[in-house]
Amino acid sequence: MKSQNKLLKGLFIGAIAGAALSLLDKKTRDDVISKSRSAFSKIKQCAENPMEIVDKTKEKMNSVKRTIEQTIEDIEFVSEKVKELKETTPKVMEIMKEAKEKWKERL
């Protein structure tokens, strides 16, 4: 049990040291600060307007639902056209054979 604690403690200390070293780079530090401010602003906005998140989620879900319904309709349409082709192709082939035979008779 103690070795597991040492492992976790070592991993934690290593992560902190790695993060601290990476923050020595100005570009990285500025990027972390910028993204942290943006995330904090979004969290604050969510806390102040929780219904906005609910509304956006519902809107997105409705959009996904409409897309799925449209896709299902498109698949049904294509499926129906394939079925029609399967039914008409043998008829067309028979008509073409008859036409070919008639042309041979005329020549």
mmCIF file with all atom_site columns, N, CA and C in Angstrom, residues 9-72:
data_model
loop_
_atom_site.group_PDB
_atom_site.id
_atom_site.type_symbol
_atom_site.label_atom_id
_atom_site.label_alt_id
_atom_site.label_comp_id
_atom_site.label_asym_id
_atom_site.label_entity_id
_atom_site.label_seq_id
_atom_site.pdbx_PDB_ins_code
_atom_site.Cartn_x
_atom_site.Cartn_y
_atom_site.Cartn_z
_atom_site.occupancy
_atom_site.B_iso_or_equiv
_atom_site.pdbx_formal_charge
_atom_site.auth_seq_id
_atom_site.auth_comp_id
_atom_site.auth_asym_id
_atom_site.auth_atom_id
_atom_site.pdbx_PDB_model_num
ATOM 1   N N  . LYS A 1 9  ? 2.407   9.799  -5.388  1.00 0.00 ? 9  LYS A N  1
ATOM 2   C CA . LYS A 1 9  ? 3.057   11.026 -4.934  1.00 0.00 ? 9  LYS A CA 1
ATOM 3   C C  . LYS A 1 9  ? 4.131   11.444 -5.945  1.00 0.00 ? 9  LYS A C  1
ATOM 4   N N  . GLY A 1 10 ? 4.920   10.484 -6.421  1.00 0.00 ? 10 GLY A N  1
ATOM 5   C CA . GLY A 1 10 ? 5.956   10.756 -7.415  1.00 0.00 ? 10 GLY A CA 1
ATOM 6   C C  . GLY A 1 10 ? 5.374   11.250 -8.729  1.00 0.00 ? 10 GLY A C  1
ATOM 7   N N  . LEU A 1 11 ? 4.283   10.616 -9.166  1.00 0.00 ? 11 LEU A N  1
ATOM 8   C CA . LEU A 1 11 ? 3.627   11.053 -10.398 1.00 0.00 ? 11 LEU A CA 1
ATOM 9   C C  . LEU A 1 11 ? 3.108   12.479 -10.256 1.00 0.00 ? 11 LEU A C  1
ATOM 10  N N  . PHE A 1 12 ? 2.515   12.777 -9.124  1.00 0.00 ? 12 PHE A N  1
ATOM 11  C CA . PHE A 1 12 ? 1.965   14.100 -8.874  1.00 0.00 ? 12 PHE A CA 1
ATOM 12  C C  . PHE A 1 12 ? 3.063   15.160 -8.861  1.00 0.00 ? 12 PHE A C  1
ATOM 13  N N  . ILE A 1 13 ? 4.147   14.867 -8.164  1.00 0.00 ? 13 ILE A N  1
ATOM 14  C CA . ILE A 1 13 ? 5.274   15.807 -8.088  1.00 0.00 ? 13 ILE A CA 1
ATOM 15  C C  . ILE A 1 13 ? 5.892   16.001 -9.477  1.00 0.00 ? 13 ILE A C  1
ATOM 16  N N  . GLY A 1 14 ? 6.014   14.914 -10.235 1.00 0.00 ? 14 GLY A N  1
ATOM 17  C CA . GLY A 1 14 ? 6.558   14.997 -11.593 1.00 0.00 ? 14 GLY A CA 1
ATOM 18  C C  . GLY A 1 14 ? 5.673   15.830 -12.508 1.00 0.00 ? 14 GLY A C  1
ATOM 19  N N  . ALA A 1 15 ? 4.369   15.682 -12.371 1.00 0.00 ? 15 ALA A N  1
ATOM 20  C CA . ALA A 1 15 ? 3.444   16.467 -13.190 1.00 0.00 ? 15 ALA A CA 1
ATOM 21  C C  . ALA A 1 15 ? 3.554   17.946 -12.861 1.00 0.00 ? 15 ALA A C  1
ATOM 22  N N  . ILE A 1 16 ? 3.631   18.244 -11.587 1.00 0.00 ? 16 ILE A N  1
ATOM 23  C CA . ILE A 1 16 ? 3.758   19.648 -11.169 1.00 0.00 ? 16 ILE A CA 1
ATOM 24  C C  . ILE A 1 16 ? 5.073   20.231 -11.676 1.00 0.00 ? 16 ILE A C  1
ATOM 25  N N  . ALA A 1 17 ? 6.152   19.471 -11.562 1.00 0.00 ? 17 ALA A N  1
ATOM 26  C CA . ALA A 1 17 ? 7.465   19.946 -12.025 1.00 0.00 ? 17 ALA A CA 1
ATOM 27  C C  . ALA A 1 17 ? 7.442   20.154 -13.542 1.00 0.00 ? 17 ALA A C  1
ATOM 28  N N  . GLY A 1 18 ? 6.843   19.228 -14.263 1.00 0.00 ? 18 GLY A N  1
ATOM 29  C CA . GLY A 1 18 ? 6.757   19.358 -15.723 1.00 0.00 ? 18 GLY A CA 1
ATOM 30  C C  . GLY A 1 18 ? 5.938   20.570 -16.135 1.00 0.00 ? 18 GLY A C  1
ATOM 31  N N  . ALA A 1 19 ? 4.822   20.786 -15.458 1.00 0.00 ? 19 ALA A N  1
ATOM 32  C CA . ALA A 1 19 ? 3.990   21.953 -15.755 1.00 0.00 ? 19 ALA A CA 1
ATOM 33  C C  . ALA A 1 19 ? 4.741   23.240 -15.458 1.00 0.00 ? 19 ALA A C  1
ATOM 34  N N  . ALA A 1 20 ? 5.440   23.282 -14.325 1.00 0.00 ? 20 ALA A N  1
ATOM 35  C CA . ALA A 1 20 ? 6.193   24.480 -13.949 1.00 0.00 ? 20 ALA A CA 1
ATOM 36  C C  . ALA A 1 20 ? 7.288   24.765 -14.966 1.00 0.00 ? 20 ALA A C  1
ATOM 37  N N  . LEU A 1 21 ? 7.990   23.731 -15.417 1.00 0.00 ? 21 LEU A N  1
ATOM 38  C CA . LEU A 1 21 ? 9.054   23.924 -16.404 1.00 0.00 ? 21 LEU A CA 1
ATOM 39  C C  . LEU A 1 21 ? 8.493   24.405 -17.744 1.00 0.00 ? 21 LEU A C  1
ATOM 40  N N  . SER A 1 22 ? 7.357   23.874 -18.135 1.00 0.00 ? 22 SER A N  1
ATOM 41  C CA . SER A 1 22 ? 6.787   24.290 -19.417 1.00 0.00 ? 22 SER A CA 1
ATOM 42  C C  . SER A 1 22 ? 6.302   25.735 -19.367 1.00 0.00 ? 22 SER A C  1
ATOM 43  N N  . LEU A 1 23 ? 5.957   26.220 -18.165 1.00 0.00 ? 23 LEU A N  1
ATOM 44  C CA . LEU A 1 23 ? 5.500   27.606 -18.034 1.00 0.00 ? 23 LEU A CA 1
ATOM 45  C C  . LEU A 1 23 ? 6.652   28.608 -18.097 1.00 0.00 ? 23 LEU A C  1
ATOM 46  N N  . LEU A 1 24 ? 7.884   28.140 -18.130 1.00 0.00 ? 24 LEU A N  1
ATOM 47  C CA . LEU A 1 24 ? 9.018   29.051 -18.282 1.00 0.00 ? 24 LEU A CA 1
ATOM 48  C C  . LEU A 1 24 ? 9.030   29.675 -19.674 1.00 0.00 ? 24 LEU A C  1
ATOM 49  N N  . ASP A 1 25 ? 8.437   28.986 -20.653 1.00 0.00 ? 25 ASP A N  1
ATOM 50  C CA . ASP A 1 25 ? 8.336   29.498 -22.013 1.00 0.00 ? 25 ASP A CA 1
ATOM 51  C C  . ASP A 1 25 ? 7.216   30.542 -22.069 1.00 0.00 ? 25 ASP A C  1
ATOM 52  N N  . LYS A 1 26 ? 7.513   31.758 -22.534 1.00 0.00 ? 26 LYS A N  1
ATOM 53  C CA . LYS A 1 26 ? 6.554   32.863 -22.532 1.00 0.00 ? 26 LYS A CA 1
ATOM 54  C C  . LYS A 1 26 ? 5.334   32.546 -23.390 1.00 0.00 ? 26 LYS A C  1
ATOM 55  N N  . LYS A 1 27 ? 5.533   31.984 -24.578 1.00 0.00 ? 27 LYS A N  1
ATOM 56  C CA . LYS A 1 27 ? 4.409   31.672 -25.463 1.00 0.00 ? 27 LYS A CA 1
ATOM 57  C C  . LYS A 1 27 ? 3.464   30.673 -24.796 1.00 0.00 ? 27 LYS A C  1
ATOM 58  N N  . THR A 1 28 ? 4.016   29.654 -24.185 1.00 0.00 ? 28 THR A N  1
ATOM 59  C CA . THR A 1 28 ? 3.204   28.656 -23.484 1.00 0.00 ? 28 THR A CA 1
ATOM 60  C C  . THR A 1 28 ? 2.461   29.303 -22.322 1.00 0.00 ? 28 THR A C  1
ATOM 61  N N  . ARG A 1 29 ? 3.166   30.118 -21.570 1.00 0.00 ? 29 ARG A N  1
ATOM 62  C CA . ARG A 1 29 ? 2.558   30.797 -20.418 1.00 0.00 ? 29 ARG A CA 1
ATOM 63  C C  . ARG A 1 29 ? 1.405   31.699 -20.871 1.00 0.00 ? 29 ARG A C  1
ATOM 64  N N  . ASP A 1 30 ? 1.618   32.489 -21.938 1.00 0.00 ? 30 ASP A N  1
ATOM 65  C CA . ASP A 1 30 ? 0.564   33.367 -22.456 1.00 0.00 ? 30 ASP A CA 1
ATOM 66  C C  . ASP A 1 30 ? -0.632  32.558 -22.960 1.00 0.00 ? 30 ASP A C  1
ATOM 67  N N  . ASP A 1 31 ? -0.339  31.439 -23.616 1.00 0.00 ? 31 ASP A N  1
ATOM 68  C CA . ASP A 1 31 ? -1.412  30.573 -24.125 1.00 0.00 ? 31 ASP A CA 1
ATOM 69  C C  . ASP A 1 31 ? -2.230  29.984 -22.976 1.00 0.00 ? 31 ASP A C  1
ATOM 70  N N  . VAL A 1 32 ? -1.550  29.529 -21.924 1.00 0.00 ? 32 VAL A N  1
ATOM 71  C CA . VAL A 1 32 ? -2.244  28.961 -20.757 1.00 0.00 ? 32 VAL A CA 1
ATOM 72  C C  . VAL A 1 32 ? -3.107  30.026 -20.089 1.00 0.00 ? 32 VAL A C  1
ATOM 73  N N  . ILE A 1 33 ? -2.567  31.231 -19.947 1.00 0.00 ? 33 ILE A N  1
ATOM 74  C CA . ILE A 1 33 ? -3.323  32.322 -19.317 1.00 0.00 ? 33 ILE A CA 1
ATOM 75  C C  . ILE A 1 33 ? -4.554  32.654 -20.154 1.00 0.00 ? 33 ILE A C  1
ATOM 76  N N  . SER A 1 34 ? -4.372  32.757 -21.458 1.00 0.00 ? 34 SER A N  1
ATOM 77  C CA . SER A 1 34 ? -5.482  33.099 -22.353 1.00 0.00 ? 34 SER A CA 1
ATOM 78  C C  . SER A 1 34 ? -6.582  32.040 -22.308 1.00 0.00 ? 34 SER A C  1
ATOM 79  N N  . LYS A 1 35 ? -6.186  30.786 -22.396 1.00 0.00 ? 35 LYS A N  1
ATOM 80  C CA . LYS A 1 35 ? -7.179  29.707 -22.376 1.00 0.00 ? 35 LYS A CA 1
ATOM 81  C C  . LYS A 1 35 ? -7.839  29.574 -21.008 1.00 0.00 ? 35 LYS A C  1
ATOM 82  N N  . SER A 1 36 ? -7.094  29.830 -19.967 1.00 0.00 ? 36 SER A N  1
ATOM 83  C CA . SER A 1 36 ? -7.673  29.782 -18.622 1.00 0.00 ? 36 SER A CA 1
ATOM 84  C C  . SER A 1 36 ? -8.715  30.871 -18.442 1.00 0.00 ? 36 SER A C  1
ATOM 85  N N  . ARG A 1 37 ? -8.407  32.081 -18.920 1.00 0.00 ? 37 ARG A N  1
ATOM 86  C CA . ARG A 1 37 ? -9.376  33.182 -18.835 1.00 0.00 ? 37 ARG A CA 1
ATOM 87  C C  . ARG A 1 37 ? -10.633 32.859 -19.625 1.00 0.00 ? 37 ARG A C  1
ATOM 88  N N  . SER A 1 38 ? -10.442 32.308 -20.815 1.00 0.00 ? 38 SER A N  1
ATOM 89  C CA . SER A 1 38 ? -11.589 31.951 -21.659 1.00 0.00 ? 38 SER A CA 1
ATOM 90  C C  . SER A 1 38 ? -12.450 30.889 -20.984 1.00 0.00 ? 38 SER A C  1
ATOM 91  N N  . ALA A 1 39 ? -11.810 29.878 -20.430 1.00 0.00 ? 39 ALA A N  1
ATOM 92  C CA . ALA A 1 39 ? -12.550 28.807 -19.750 1.00 0.00 ? 39 ALA A CA 1
ATOM 93  C C  . ALA A 1 39 ? -13.271 29.348 -18.523 1.00 0.00 ? 39 ALA A C  1
ATOM 94  N N  . PHE A 1 40 ? -12.598 30.190 -17.771 1.00 0.00 ? 40 PHE A N  1
ATOM 95  C CA . PHE A 1 40 ? -13.196 30.777 -16.572 1.00 0.00 ? 40 PHE A CA 1
ATOM 96  C C  . PHE A 1 40 ? -14.403 31.637 -16.948 1.00 0.00 ? 40 PHE A C  1
ATOM 97  N N  . SER A 1 41 ? -14.274 32.386 -18.041 1.00 0.00 ? 41 SER A N  1
ATOM 98  C CA . SER A 1 41 ? -15.378 33.227 -18.522 1.00 0.00 ? 41 SER A CA 1
ATOM 99  C C  . SER A 1 41 ? -16.580 32.364 -18.912 1.00 0.00 ? 41 SER A C  1
ATOM 100 N N  . LYS A 1 42 ? -16.321 31.262 -19.599 1.00 0.00 ? 42 LYS A N  1
ATOM 101 C CA . LYS A 1 42 ? -17.412 30.359 -20.005 1.00 0.00 ? 42 LYS A CA 1
ATOM 102 C C  . LYS A 1 42 ? -18.071 29.717 -18.792 1.00 0.00 ? 42 LYS A C  1
ATOM 103 N N  . ILE A 1 43 ? -17.274 29.317 -17.811 1.00 0.00 ? 43 ILE A N  1
ATOM 104 C CA . ILE A 1 43 ? -17.822 28.717 -16.585 1.00 0.00 ? 43 ILE A CA 1
ATOM 105 C C  . ILE A 1 43 ? -18.692 29.733 -15.857 1.00 0.00 ? 43 ILE A C  1
ATOM 106 N N  . LYS A 1 44 ? -18.210 30.971 -15.786 1.00 0.00 ? 44 LYS A N  1
ATOM 107 C CA . LYS A 1 44 ? -18.970 32.035 -15.127 1.00 0.00 ? 44 LYS A CA 1
ATOM 108 C C  . LYS A 1 44 ? -20.292 32.279 -15.865 1.00 0.00 ? 44 LYS A C  1
ATOM 109 N N  . GLN A 1 45 ? -20.231 32.311 -17.190 1.00 0.00 ? 45 GLN A N  1
ATOM 110 C CA . GLN A 1 45 ? -21.436 32.521 -17.996 1.00 0.00 ? 45 GLN A CA 1
ATOM 111 C C  . GLN A 1 45 ? -22.428 31.372 -17.790 1.00 0.00 ? 45 GLN A C  1
ATOM 112 N N  . CYS A 1 46 ? -21.942 30.156 -17.730 1.00 0.00 ? 46 CYS A N  1
ATOM 113 C CA . CYS A 1 46 ? -22.800 28.992 -17.500 1.00 0.00 ? 46 CYS A CA 1
ATOM 114 C C  . CYS A 1 46 ? -23.446 29.046 -16.125 1.00 0.00 ? 46 CYS A C  1
ATOM 115 N N  . ALA A 1 47 ? -22.674 29.477 -15.133 1.00 0.00 ? 47 ALA A N  1
ATOM 116 C CA . ALA A 1 47 ? -23.206 29.566 -13.769 1.00 0.00 ? 47 ALA A CA 1
ATOM 117 C C  . ALA A 1 47 ? -24.275 30.647 -13.673 1.00 0.00 ? 47 ALA A C  1
ATOM 118 N N  . GLU A 1 48 ? -24.086 31.746 -14.410 1.00 0.00 ? 48 GLU A N  1
ATOM 119 C CA . GLU A 1 48 ? -25.051 32.836 -14.372 1.00 0.00 ? 48 GLU A CA 1
ATOM 120 C C  . GLU A 1 48 ? -26.301 32.547 -15.197 1.00 0.00 ? 48 GLU A C  1
ATOM 121 N N  . ASN A 1 49 ? -26.171 31.763 -16.271 1.00 0.00 ? 49 ASN A N  1
ATOM 122 C CA . ASN A 1 49 ? -27.293 31.478 -17.170 1.00 0.00 ? 49 ASN A CA 1
ATOM 123 C C  . ASN A 1 49 ? -27.412 29.976 -17.442 1.00 0.00 ? 49 ASN A C  1
ATOM 124 N N  . PRO A 1 50 ? -27.794 29.189 -16.456 1.00 0.00 ? 50 PRO A N  1
ATOM 125 C CA . PRO A 1 50 ? -27.854 27.736 -16.687 1.00 0.00 ? 50 PRO A CA 1
ATOM 126 C C  . PRO A 1 50 ? -28.913 27.343 -17.732 1.00 0.00 ? 50 PRO A C  1
ATOM 127 N N  . MET A 1 51 ? -29.971 28.130 -17.851 1.00 0.00 ? 51 MET A N  1
ATOM 128 C CA . MET A 1 51 ? -31.010 27.788 -18.830 1.00 0.00 ? 51 MET A CA 1
ATOM 129 C C  . MET A 1 51 ? -30.506 27.962 -20.263 1.00 0.00 ? 51 MET A C  1
ATOM 130 N N  . GLU A 1 52 ? -29.513 28.819 -20.442 1.00 0.00 ? 52 GLU A N  1
ATOM 131 C CA . GLU A 1 52 ? -28.943 29.012 -21.774 1.00 0.00 ? 52 GLU A CA 1
ATOM 132 C C  . GLU A 1 52 ? -28.313 27.708 -22.271 1.00 0.00 ? 52 GLU A C  1
ATOM 133 N N  . ILE A 1 53 ? -27.643 27.017 -21.366 1.00 0.00 ? 53 ILE A N  1
ATOM 134 C CA . ILE A 1 53 ? -27.032 25.733 -21.725 1.00 0.00 ? 53 ILE A CA 1
ATOM 135 C C  . ILE A 1 53 ? -28.120 24.720 -22.066 1.00 0.00 ? 53 ILE A C  1
ATOM 136 N N  . VAL A 1 54 ? -29.172 24.697 -21.253 1.00 0.00 ? 54 VAL A N  1
ATOM 137 C CA . VAL A 1 54 ? -30.279 23.769 -21.498 1.00 0.00 ? 54 VAL A CA 1
ATOM 138 C C  . VAL A 1 54 ? -30.903 24.059 -22.857 1.00 0.00 ? 54 VAL A C  1
ATOM 139 N N  . ASP A 1 55 ? -31.150 25.338 -23.147 1.00 0.00 ? 55 ASP A N  1
ATOM 140 C CA . ASP A 1 55 ? -31.761 25.719 -24.420 1.00 0.00 ? 55 ASP A CA 1
ATOM 141 C C  . ASP A 1 55 ? -30.865 25.360 -25.603 1.00 0.00 ? 55 ASP A C  1
ATOM 142 N N  . LYS A 1 56 ? -29.559 25.637 -25.477 1.00 0.00 ? 56 LYS A N  1
ATOM 143 C CA . LYS A 1 56 ? -28.629 25.305 -26.561 1.00 0.00 ? 56 LYS A CA 1
ATOM 144 C C  . LYS A 1 56 ? -28.561 23.793 -26.782 1.00 0.00 ? 56 LYS A C  1
ATOM 145 N N  . THR A 1 57 ? -28.598 23.047 -25.674 1.00 0.00 ? 57 THR A N  1
ATOM 146 C CA . THR A 1 57 ? -28.559 21.585 -25.776 1.00 0.00 ? 57 THR A CA 1
ATOM 147 C C  . THR A 1 57 ? -29.812 21.072 -26.469 1.00 0.00 ? 57 THR A C  1
ATOM 148 N N  . LYS A 1 58 ? -30.965 21.606 -26.085 1.00 0.00 ? 58 LYS A N  1
ATOM 149 C CA . LYS A 1 58 ? -32.224 21.195 -26.732 1.00 0.00 ? 58 LYS A CA 1
ATOM 150 C C  . LYS A 1 58 ? -32.205 21.539 -28.219 1.00 0.00 ? 58 LYS A C  1
ATOM 151 N N  . GLU A 1 59 ? -31.702 22.728 -28.527 1.00 0.00 ? 59 GLU A N  1
ATOM 152 C CA . GLU A 1 59 ? -31.624 23.164 -29.922 1.00 0.00 ? 59 GLU A CA 1
ATOM 153 C C  . GLU A 1 59 ? -30.731 22.228 -30.730 1.00 0.00 ? 59 GLU A C  1
ATOM 154 N N  . LYS A 1 60 ? -29.591 21.873 -30.151 1.00 0.00 ? 60 LYS A N  1
ATOM 155 C CA . LYS A 1 60 ? -28.663 20.978 -30.841 1.00 0.00 ? 60 LYS A CA 1
ATOM 156 C C  . LYS A 1 60 ? -29.276 19.585 -31.017 1.00 0.00 ? 60 LYS A C  1
ATOM 157 N N  . MET A 1 61 ? -29.967 19.106 -29.981 1.00 0.00 ? 61 MET A N  1
ATOM 158 C CA . MET A 1 61 ? -30.617 17.793 -30.059 1.00 0.00 ? 61 MET A CA 1
ATOM 159 C C  . MET A 1 61 ? -31.697 17.789 -31.142 1.00 0.00 ? 61 MET A C  1
ATOM 160 N N  . ASN A 1 62 ? -32.465 18.878 -31.226 1.00 0.00 ? 62 ASN A N  1
ATOM 161 C CA . ASN A 1 62 ? -33.492 18.970 -32.265 1.00 0.00 ? 62 ASN A CA 1
ATOM 162 C C  . ASN A 1 62 ? -32.863 18.988 -33.654 1.00 0.00 ? 62 ASN A C  1
ATOM 163 N N  . SER A 1 63 ? -31.746 19.672 -33.777 1.00 0.00 ? 63 SER A N  1
ATOM 164 C CA . SER A 1 63 ? -31.043 19.713 -35.054 1.00 0.00 ? 63 SER A CA 1
ATOM 165 C C  . SER A 1 63 ? -30.554 18.318 -35.456 1.00 0.00 ? 63 SER A C  1
ATOM 166 N N  . VAL A 1 64 ? -29.995 17.607 -34.493 1.00 0.00 ? 64 VAL A N  1
ATOM 167 C CA . VAL A 1 64 ? -29.537 16.234 -34.760 1.00 0.00 ? 64 VAL A CA 1
ATOM 168 C C  . VAL A 1 64 ? -30.729 15.352 -35.135 1.00 0.00 ? 64 VAL A C  1
ATOM 169 N N  . LYS A 1 65 ? -31.830 15.517 -34.422 1.00 0.00 ? 65 LYS A N  1
ATOM 170 C CA . LYS A 1 65 ? -33.035 14.725 -34.702 1.00 0.00 ? 65 LYS A CA 1
ATOM 171 C C  . LYS A 1 65 ? -33.533 14.996 -36.126 1.00 0.00 ? 65 LYS A C  1
ATOM 172 N N  . ARG A 1 66 ? -33.558 16.272 -36.532 1.00 0.00 ? 66 ARG A N  1
ATOM 173 C CA . ARG A 1 66 ? -34.002 16.607 -37.894 1.00 0.00 ? 66 ARG A CA 1
ATOM 174 C C  . ARG A 1 66 ? -33.067 16.000 -38.931 1.00 0.00 ? 66 ARG A C  1
ATOM 175 N N  . THR A 1 67 ? -31.774 16.049 -38.656 1.00 0.00 ? 67 THR A N  1
ATOM 176 C CA . THR A 1 67 ? -30.799 15.479 -39.585 1.00 0.00 ? 67 THR A CA 1
ATOM 177 C C  . THR A 1 67 ? -30.997 13.971 -39.725 1.00 0.00 ? 67 THR A C  1
ATOM 178 N N  . ILE A 1 68 ? -31.228 13.306 -38.608 1.00 0.00 ? 68 ILE A N  1
ATOM 179 C CA . ILE A 1 68 ? -31.451 11.853 -38.639 1.00 0.00 ? 68 ILE A CA 1
ATOM 180 C C  . ILE A 1 68 ? -32.737 11.537 -39.402 1.00 0.00 ? 68 ILE A C  1
ATOM 181 N N  . GLU A 1 69 ? -33.795 12.297 -39.144 1.00 0.00 ? 69 GLU A N  1
ATOM 182 C CA . GLU A 1 69 ? -35.061 12.070 -39.852 1.00 0.00 ? 69 GLU A CA 1
ATOM 183 C C  . GLU A 1 69 ? -34.886 12.275 -41.348 1.00 0.00 ? 69 GLU A C  1
ATOM 184 N N  . GLN A 1 70 ? -34.164 13.331 -41.746 1.00 0.00 ? 70 GLN A N  1
ATOM 185 C CA . GLN A 1 70 ? -33.931 13.593 -43.168 1.00 0.00 ? 70 GLN A CA 1
ATOM 186 C C  . GLN A 1 70 ? -33.105 12.468 -43.794 1.00 0.00 ? 70 GLN A C  1
ATOM 187 N N  . THR A 1 71 ? -32.113 11.982 -43.066 1.00 0.00 ? 71 THR A N  1
ATOM 188 C CA . THR A 1 71 ? -31.286 10.888 -43.573 1.00 0.00 ? 71 THR A CA 1
ATOM 189 C C  . THR A 1 71 ? -32.121 9.630  -43.763 1.00 0.00 ? 71 THR A C  1
ATOM 190 N N  . ILE A 1 72 ? -33.004 9.354  -42.811 1.00 0.00 ? 72 ILE A N  1
ATOM 191 C CA . ILE A 1 72 ? -33.879 8.183  -42.932 1.00 0.00 ? 72 ILE A CA 1
ATOM 192 C C  . ILE A 1 72 ? -34.781 8.322  -44.152 1.00 0.00 ? 72 ILE A C  1
#
